GROMACS .gro file of C-alpha atoms in nm:
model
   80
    1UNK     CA    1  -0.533   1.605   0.069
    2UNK     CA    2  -0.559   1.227   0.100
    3UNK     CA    3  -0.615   1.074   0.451
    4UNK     CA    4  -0.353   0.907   0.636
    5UNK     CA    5  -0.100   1.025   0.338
    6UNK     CA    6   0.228   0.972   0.582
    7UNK     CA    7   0.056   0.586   0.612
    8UNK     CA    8  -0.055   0.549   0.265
    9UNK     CA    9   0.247   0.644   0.112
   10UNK     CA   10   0.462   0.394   0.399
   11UNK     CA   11   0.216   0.128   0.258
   12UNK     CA   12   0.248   0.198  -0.120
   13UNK     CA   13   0.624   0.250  -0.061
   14UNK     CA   14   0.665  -0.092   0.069
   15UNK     CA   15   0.479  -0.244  -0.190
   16UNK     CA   16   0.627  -0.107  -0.494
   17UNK     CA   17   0.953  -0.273  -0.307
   18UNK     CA   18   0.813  -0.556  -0.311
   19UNK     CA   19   0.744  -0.615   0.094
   20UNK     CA   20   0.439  -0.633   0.294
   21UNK     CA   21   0.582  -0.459   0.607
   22UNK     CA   22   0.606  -0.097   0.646
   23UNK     CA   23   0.915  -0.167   0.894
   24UNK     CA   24   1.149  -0.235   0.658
   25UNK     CA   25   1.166   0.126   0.508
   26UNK     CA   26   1.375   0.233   0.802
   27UNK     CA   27   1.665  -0.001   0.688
   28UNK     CA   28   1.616   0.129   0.298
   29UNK     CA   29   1.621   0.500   0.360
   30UNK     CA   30   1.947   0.577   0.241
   31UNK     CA   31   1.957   0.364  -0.060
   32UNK     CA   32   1.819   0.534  -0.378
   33UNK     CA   33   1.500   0.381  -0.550
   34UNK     CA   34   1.537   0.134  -0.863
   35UNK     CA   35   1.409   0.327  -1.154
   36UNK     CA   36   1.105   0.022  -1.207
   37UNK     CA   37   1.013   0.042  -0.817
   38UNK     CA   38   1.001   0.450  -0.860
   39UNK     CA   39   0.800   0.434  -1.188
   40UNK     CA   40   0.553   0.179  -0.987
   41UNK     CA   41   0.536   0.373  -0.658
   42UNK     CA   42   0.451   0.711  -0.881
   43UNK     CA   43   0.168   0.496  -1.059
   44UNK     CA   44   0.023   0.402  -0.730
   45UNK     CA   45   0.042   0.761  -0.587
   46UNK     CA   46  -0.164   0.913  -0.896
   47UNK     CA   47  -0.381   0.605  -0.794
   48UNK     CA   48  -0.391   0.690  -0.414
   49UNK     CA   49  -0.470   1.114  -0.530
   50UNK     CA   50  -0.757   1.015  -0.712
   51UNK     CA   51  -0.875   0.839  -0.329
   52UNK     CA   52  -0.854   0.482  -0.466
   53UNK     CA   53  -0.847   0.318  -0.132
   54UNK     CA   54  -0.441   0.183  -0.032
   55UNK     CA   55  -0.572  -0.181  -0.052
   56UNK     CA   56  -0.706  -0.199  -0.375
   57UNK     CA   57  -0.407  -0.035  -0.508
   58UNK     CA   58  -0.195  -0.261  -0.345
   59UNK     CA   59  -0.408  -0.564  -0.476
   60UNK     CA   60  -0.417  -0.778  -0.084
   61UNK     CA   61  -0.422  -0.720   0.250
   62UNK     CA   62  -0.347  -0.841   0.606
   63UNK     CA   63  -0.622  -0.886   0.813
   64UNK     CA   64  -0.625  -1.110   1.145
   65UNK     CA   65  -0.317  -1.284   1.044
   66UNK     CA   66  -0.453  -1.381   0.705
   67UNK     CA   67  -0.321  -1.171   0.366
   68UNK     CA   68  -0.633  -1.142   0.180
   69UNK     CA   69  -0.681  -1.084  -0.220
   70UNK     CA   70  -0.873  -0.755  -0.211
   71UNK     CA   71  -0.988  -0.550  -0.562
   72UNK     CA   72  -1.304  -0.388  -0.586
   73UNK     CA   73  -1.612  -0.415  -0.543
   74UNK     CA   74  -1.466  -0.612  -0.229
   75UNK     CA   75  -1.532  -0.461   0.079
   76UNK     CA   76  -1.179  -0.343   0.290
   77UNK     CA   77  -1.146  -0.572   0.550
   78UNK     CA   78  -1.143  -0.368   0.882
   79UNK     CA   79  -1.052  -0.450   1.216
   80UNK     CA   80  -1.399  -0.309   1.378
   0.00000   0.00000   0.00000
């Protein structure tokens, strides 16, 4: 399995719907997914099996209040 699927796939989710926050999910749960954002959030599943790490899938990430660019070789900024 991948680790932290529940997470990864929150994160993916939320970015194939075009939102950086996982919260908003809650409030979407009942309405089906766009064929586009369900064809996208497939892509980036098959991406997150083969353990491509969430934030280069997703193509940025937050980090201290900052949304940062991040694509490999780029290190994933970590809160350590």
């Amino acid at each position: 399995g991948v680790p932290e699927a529940e997470a990864s796939a929150e994160f993916l989710l939320a970015a194939a719907l075009g939102s950086r926050s996982r919260g908003m999910l809650s409030a979407l749960a009942e309405e089906p997914l766009a064929p586009p954002a369900a064809r996208q959030f497939g892509e980036m599943v098959g991406e997150r099996l083969a353990r491509k790490p969430v934030q280069y899938i997703i193509g940025e990430w937050s980090f201290l209040e900052l949304n940062l660019l991040v694509r490999a070789p780029v290190l994933v900024p970590r809160p350590e």
